[in-house]
XYZ file of C-alpha atoms in Angstrom:
361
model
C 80.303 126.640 144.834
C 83.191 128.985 144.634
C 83.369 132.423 145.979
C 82.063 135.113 144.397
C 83.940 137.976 142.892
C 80.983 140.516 142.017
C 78.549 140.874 144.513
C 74.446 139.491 143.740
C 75.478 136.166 143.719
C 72.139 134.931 145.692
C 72.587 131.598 144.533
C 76.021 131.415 146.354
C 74.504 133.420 149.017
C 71.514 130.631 149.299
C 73.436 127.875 149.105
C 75.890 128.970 152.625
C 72.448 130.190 154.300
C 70.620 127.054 153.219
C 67.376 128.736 151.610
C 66.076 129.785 148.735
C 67.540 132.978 146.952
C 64.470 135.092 147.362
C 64.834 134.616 151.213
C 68.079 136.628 150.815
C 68.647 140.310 151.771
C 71.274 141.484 149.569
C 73.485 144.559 150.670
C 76.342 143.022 148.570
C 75.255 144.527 145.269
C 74.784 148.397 144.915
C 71.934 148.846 143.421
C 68.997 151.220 144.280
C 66.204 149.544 146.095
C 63.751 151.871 144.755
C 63.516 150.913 140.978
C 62.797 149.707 138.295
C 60.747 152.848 137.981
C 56.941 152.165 136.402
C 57.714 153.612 133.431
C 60.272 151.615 132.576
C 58.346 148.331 133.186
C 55.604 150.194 131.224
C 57.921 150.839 128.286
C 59.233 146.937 128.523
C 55.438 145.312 128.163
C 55.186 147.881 125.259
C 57.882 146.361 123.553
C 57.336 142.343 123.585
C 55.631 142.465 120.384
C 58.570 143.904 118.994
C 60.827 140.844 119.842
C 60.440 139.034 116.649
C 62.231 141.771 115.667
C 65.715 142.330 114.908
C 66.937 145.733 117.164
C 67.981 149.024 114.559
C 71.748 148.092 114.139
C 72.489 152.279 114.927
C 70.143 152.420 117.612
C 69.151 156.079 116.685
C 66.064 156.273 118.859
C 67.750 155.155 121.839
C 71.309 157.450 121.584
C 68.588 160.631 120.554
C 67.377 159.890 123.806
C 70.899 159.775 126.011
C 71.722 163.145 123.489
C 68.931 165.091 124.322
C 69.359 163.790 127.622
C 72.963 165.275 128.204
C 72.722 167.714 125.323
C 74.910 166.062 123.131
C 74.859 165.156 119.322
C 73.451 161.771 118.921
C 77.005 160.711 117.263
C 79.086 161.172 120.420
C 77.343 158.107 122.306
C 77.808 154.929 122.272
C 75.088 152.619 123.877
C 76.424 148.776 124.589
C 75.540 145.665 126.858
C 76.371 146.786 130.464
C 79.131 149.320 130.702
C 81.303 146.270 131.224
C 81.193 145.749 127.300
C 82.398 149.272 126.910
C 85.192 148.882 129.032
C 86.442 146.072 127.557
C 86.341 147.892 124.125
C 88.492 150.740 126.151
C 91.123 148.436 127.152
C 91.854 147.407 124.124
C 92.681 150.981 123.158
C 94.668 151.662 126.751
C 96.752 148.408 125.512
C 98.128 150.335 122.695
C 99.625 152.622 124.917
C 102.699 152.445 127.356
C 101.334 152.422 130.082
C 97.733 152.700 131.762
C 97.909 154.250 135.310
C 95.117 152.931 138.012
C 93.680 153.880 141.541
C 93.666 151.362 144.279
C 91.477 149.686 145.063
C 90.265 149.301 142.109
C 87.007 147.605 140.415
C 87.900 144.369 139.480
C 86.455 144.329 135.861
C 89.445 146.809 135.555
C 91.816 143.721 135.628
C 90.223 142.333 133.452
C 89.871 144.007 130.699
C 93.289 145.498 130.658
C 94.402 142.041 131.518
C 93.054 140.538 128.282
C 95.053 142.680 126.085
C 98.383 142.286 127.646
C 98.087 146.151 129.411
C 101.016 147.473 131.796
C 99.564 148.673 134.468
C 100.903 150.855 136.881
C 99.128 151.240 140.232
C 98.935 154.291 142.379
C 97.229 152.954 146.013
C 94.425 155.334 147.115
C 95.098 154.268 151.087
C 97.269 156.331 153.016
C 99.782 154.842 155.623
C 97.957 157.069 158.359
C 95.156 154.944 157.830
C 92.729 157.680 155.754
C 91.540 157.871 152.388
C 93.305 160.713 149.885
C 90.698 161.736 148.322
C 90.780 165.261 148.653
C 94.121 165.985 148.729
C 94.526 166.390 145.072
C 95.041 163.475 142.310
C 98.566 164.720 141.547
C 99.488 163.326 144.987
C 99.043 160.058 143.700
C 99.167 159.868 140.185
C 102.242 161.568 138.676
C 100.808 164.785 136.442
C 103.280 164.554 133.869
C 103.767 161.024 132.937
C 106.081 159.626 130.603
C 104.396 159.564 126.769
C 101.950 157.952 125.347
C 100.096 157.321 129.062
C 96.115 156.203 129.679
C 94.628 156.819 132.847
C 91.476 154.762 133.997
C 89.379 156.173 136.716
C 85.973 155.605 138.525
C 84.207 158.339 139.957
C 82.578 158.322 142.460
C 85.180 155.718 143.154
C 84.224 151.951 144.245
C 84.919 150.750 146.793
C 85.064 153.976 149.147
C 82.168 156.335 147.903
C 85.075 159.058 147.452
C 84.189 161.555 144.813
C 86.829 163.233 142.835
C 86.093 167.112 141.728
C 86.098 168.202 137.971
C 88.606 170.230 138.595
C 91.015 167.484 140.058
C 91.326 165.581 136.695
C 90.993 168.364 134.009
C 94.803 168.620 134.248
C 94.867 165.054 133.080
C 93.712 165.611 129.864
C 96.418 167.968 129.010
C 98.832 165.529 129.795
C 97.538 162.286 129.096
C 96.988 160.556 125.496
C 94.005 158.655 127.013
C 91.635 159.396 130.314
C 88.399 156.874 130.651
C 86.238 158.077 133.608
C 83.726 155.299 134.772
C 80.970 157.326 135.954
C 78.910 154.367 137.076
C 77.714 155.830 140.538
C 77.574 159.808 139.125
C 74.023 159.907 138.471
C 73.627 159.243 142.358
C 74.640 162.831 142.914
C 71.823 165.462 142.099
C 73.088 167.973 139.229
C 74.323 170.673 141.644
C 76.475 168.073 143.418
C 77.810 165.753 140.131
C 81.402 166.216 139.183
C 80.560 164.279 135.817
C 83.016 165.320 132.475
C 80.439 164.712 129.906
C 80.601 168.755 129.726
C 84.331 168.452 128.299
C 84.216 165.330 125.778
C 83.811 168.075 123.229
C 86.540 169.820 124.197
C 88.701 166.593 124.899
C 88.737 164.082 122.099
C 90.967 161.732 124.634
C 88.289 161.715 126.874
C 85.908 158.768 126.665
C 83.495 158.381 129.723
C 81.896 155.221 130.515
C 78.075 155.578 132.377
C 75.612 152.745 133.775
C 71.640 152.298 134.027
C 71.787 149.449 136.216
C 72.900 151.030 139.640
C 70.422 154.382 139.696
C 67.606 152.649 138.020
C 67.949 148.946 139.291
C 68.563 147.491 136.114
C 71.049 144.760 136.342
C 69.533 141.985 134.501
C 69.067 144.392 131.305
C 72.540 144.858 130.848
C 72.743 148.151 129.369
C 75.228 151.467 129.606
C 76.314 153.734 126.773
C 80.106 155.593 126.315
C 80.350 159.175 125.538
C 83.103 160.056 123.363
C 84.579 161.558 120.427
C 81.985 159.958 117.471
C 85.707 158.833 115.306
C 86.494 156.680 118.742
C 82.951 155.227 118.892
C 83.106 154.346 115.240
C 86.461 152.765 115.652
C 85.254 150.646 118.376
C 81.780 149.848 116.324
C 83.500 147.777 114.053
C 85.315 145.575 117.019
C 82.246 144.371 118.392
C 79.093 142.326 117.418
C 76.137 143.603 116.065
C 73.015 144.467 118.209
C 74.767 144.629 121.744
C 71.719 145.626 123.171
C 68.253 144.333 122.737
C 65.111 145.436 122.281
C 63.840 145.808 125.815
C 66.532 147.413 127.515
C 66.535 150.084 124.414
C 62.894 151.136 125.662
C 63.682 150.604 129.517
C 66.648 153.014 128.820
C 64.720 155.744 127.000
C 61.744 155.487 129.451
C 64.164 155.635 132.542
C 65.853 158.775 131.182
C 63.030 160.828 130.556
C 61.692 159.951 134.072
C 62.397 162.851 136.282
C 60.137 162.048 139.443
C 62.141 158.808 139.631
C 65.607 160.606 139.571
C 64.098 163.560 142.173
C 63.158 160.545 144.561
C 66.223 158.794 144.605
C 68.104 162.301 145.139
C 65.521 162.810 148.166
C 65.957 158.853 149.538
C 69.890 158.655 149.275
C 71.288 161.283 151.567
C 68.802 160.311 154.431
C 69.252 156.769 154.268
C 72.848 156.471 153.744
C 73.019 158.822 156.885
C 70.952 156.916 158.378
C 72.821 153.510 157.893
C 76.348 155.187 158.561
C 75.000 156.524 162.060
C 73.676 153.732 163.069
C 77.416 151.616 161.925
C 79.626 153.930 163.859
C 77.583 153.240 166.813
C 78.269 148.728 166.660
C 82.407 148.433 168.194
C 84.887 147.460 166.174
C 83.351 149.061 162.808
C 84.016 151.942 160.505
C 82.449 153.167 158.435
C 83.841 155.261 155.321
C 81.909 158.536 154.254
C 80.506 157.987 150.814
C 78.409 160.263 148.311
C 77.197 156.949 146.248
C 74.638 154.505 147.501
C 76.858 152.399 149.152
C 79.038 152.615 152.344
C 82.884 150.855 153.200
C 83.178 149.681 156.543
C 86.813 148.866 157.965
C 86.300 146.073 160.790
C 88.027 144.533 163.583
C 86.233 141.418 162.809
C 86.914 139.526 159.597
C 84.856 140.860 156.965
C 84.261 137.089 155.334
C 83.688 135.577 158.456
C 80.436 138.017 159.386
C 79.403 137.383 155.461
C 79.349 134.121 156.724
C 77.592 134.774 159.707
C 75.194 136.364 158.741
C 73.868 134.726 156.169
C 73.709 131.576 158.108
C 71.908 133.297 160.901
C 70.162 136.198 159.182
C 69.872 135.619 155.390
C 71.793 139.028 155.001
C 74.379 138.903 152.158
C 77.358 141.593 152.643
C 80.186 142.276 150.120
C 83.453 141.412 151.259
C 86.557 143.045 150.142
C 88.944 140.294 148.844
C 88.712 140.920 145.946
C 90.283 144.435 146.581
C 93.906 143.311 147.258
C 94.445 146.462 148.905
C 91.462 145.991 151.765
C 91.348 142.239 152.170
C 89.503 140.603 155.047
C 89.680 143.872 157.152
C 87.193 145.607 155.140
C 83.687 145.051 153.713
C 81.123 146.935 151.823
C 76.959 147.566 152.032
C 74.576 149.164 149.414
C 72.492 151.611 150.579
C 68.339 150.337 151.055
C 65.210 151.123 152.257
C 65.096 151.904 156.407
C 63.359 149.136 157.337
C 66.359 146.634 155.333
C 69.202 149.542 157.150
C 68.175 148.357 159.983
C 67.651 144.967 159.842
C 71.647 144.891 158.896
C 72.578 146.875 161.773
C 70.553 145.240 164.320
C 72.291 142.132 162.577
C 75.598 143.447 162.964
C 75.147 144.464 166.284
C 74.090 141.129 167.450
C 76.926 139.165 166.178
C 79.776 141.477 167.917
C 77.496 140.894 171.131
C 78.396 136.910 170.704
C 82.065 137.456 169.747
């Protein structure tokens, strides 16, 4: 079975450890270990009756919700199968332009997408020859601020794979000067609301701004497929008429709504993350030969002296644990790997892991 690319492959990951997939511990995947919230299975059992049904083909209910969720007219979102679908529709607009400018490392679905429409691509590495992270010092000091015209920019923020966060105020400048900016806020709604650095405040003001958000990382929602694009409402009907009808089905339309409105879910996962990841980077630093990168999202980069696919293997042959290597990141490669954020009890099993296999080294 060939490597993975993504991470949650457990039936890659079972087949190395030689057990079943439920056996597997899976850091490799970032998604919150607290979810799916109640509600949201509440609002799915509610819905099965509904599945001899055919979806609404605007899917008013459902972008009322994510509106009146980020106070927004109903018109300027966009809900589709997985954000991946989204993106896809957003590289075939960043095609039409010159030139499409991208931080490295980058997510690999980035490739993709722009890859399947024939995109230049110009790359601005994100990894600094003293061995640190940028992030921080200002975009401009990686991607030029006045490009040539016609230009896209496609960013993540938080950005995957480091955890880095880039401030509001840090890509503003790029929508003066840039004919397209997408902003994959995947990991944002990780952040509590005095901490976010989200745009969905300027798509009003910026009808080159289209940014891209997920309900399968906060809410642990994979296997629903479902994220929505926030953007000028002439984009999102443009893009409407590319793709086939009813993207999204009838039960992640009520898991979305439910998940939205459900505030004591979002408080606890603002309350969990901080600690834990804390937790699990603290107890990293201390196991030789790793380092780990600070990170607001729920997942943590760890640069090691060890080959990062050789202790995936490891450990999942001798402790079930699946890890995310980085070779897929071109810029990282085997010296780097990457672990979501989970409960304390899972934190530790990986560490104590971790720290047993450098002991036999």
């Amino acid at each position: 079975m060939r490597q993975p690319v993504h991470g949650g492959n457990l039936a890659w990951a079972a087949a190395v450890a030689g057990c079943p997939p439920e056996a597997i511990l899976d850091f490799s995947a970032s998604i919150s270990p607290l979810g799916p919230p109640n509600t949201v299975i509440a609002a799915i059992h509610a819905e099965i009756s509904n599945l001899r049904h055919y979806p609404p083909p605007d899917y008013s209910e459902l972008k009322l919700a994510l509106g009146c969720f980020h106070q927004l007219p109903p018109e300027w979102i966009l809900p589709g199968n997985g954000s991946a679908e989204l993106l896809t529709l957003a590289g075939r607009e960043l095609a039409n332009l010159s030139t499409t400018m991208l931080i490295t490392p980058a997510f690999g679905d980035y490739y993709r997408t722009l890859k399947a429409y024939n995109a230049k691509i110009l790359e601005f590495p994100l990894y600094l020859q003293t061995g640190q992270w940028g992030v921080g010092s200002g975009l401009e000091k990686f991607i030029p601020l006045s490009p040539a015209t016609n230009c896209g920019l496609l960013l993540n923020n938080p950005h995957n794979p480091t955890g880095k966060l880039f401030s509001k105020t840090e890509i503003l400048p790029y929508l003066e000067r840039y004919a397209l900016v997408v902003v994959d806020e995947a990991f944002m709604d990780f952040l509590p609301p005095h901490a976010e650095q989200s745009l969905i405040g300027e798509v009003e003001k910026y009808p080159n701004l289209v940014v891209l958000r997920s309900l399968t990382k906060f809410y642990s929602l994979p296997g629903l497929r479902l994220g929505y694009a926030i953007a000028h409402p002439d984009r999102l009907s443009l893009w409407q008429t590319w793709r086939d009808p009813w993207p999204v089905n009838t039960l992640a339309a009520a898991a979305a709504i439910a998940a939205i409105q459900d505030q004591e879910f979002q408080h606890l996962t603002w309350e969990w993350l901080t600690p834990a990841r804390n937790q699990l980077f603290q107890s990293l630093a201390t196991i030789p030969g790793l380092q780990p990168q600070p990170s607001v999202a729920n997942f943590l980069l760890i640069k090691s002296q060890q080959s990062g696919l050789h202790l995936q293997q490891q450990l999942l042959q001798h402790h079930q644990i699946l890890i995310r290597d980085c070779l897929s990141f071109k810029e990282l490669g085997d010296g780097f790997f990457r672990v979501a954020v989970r409960c304390q009890l899972d934190n530790q099993r990986l560490s104590t892991a971790l720290h047993a296999l450098t002991l036999t080294q």
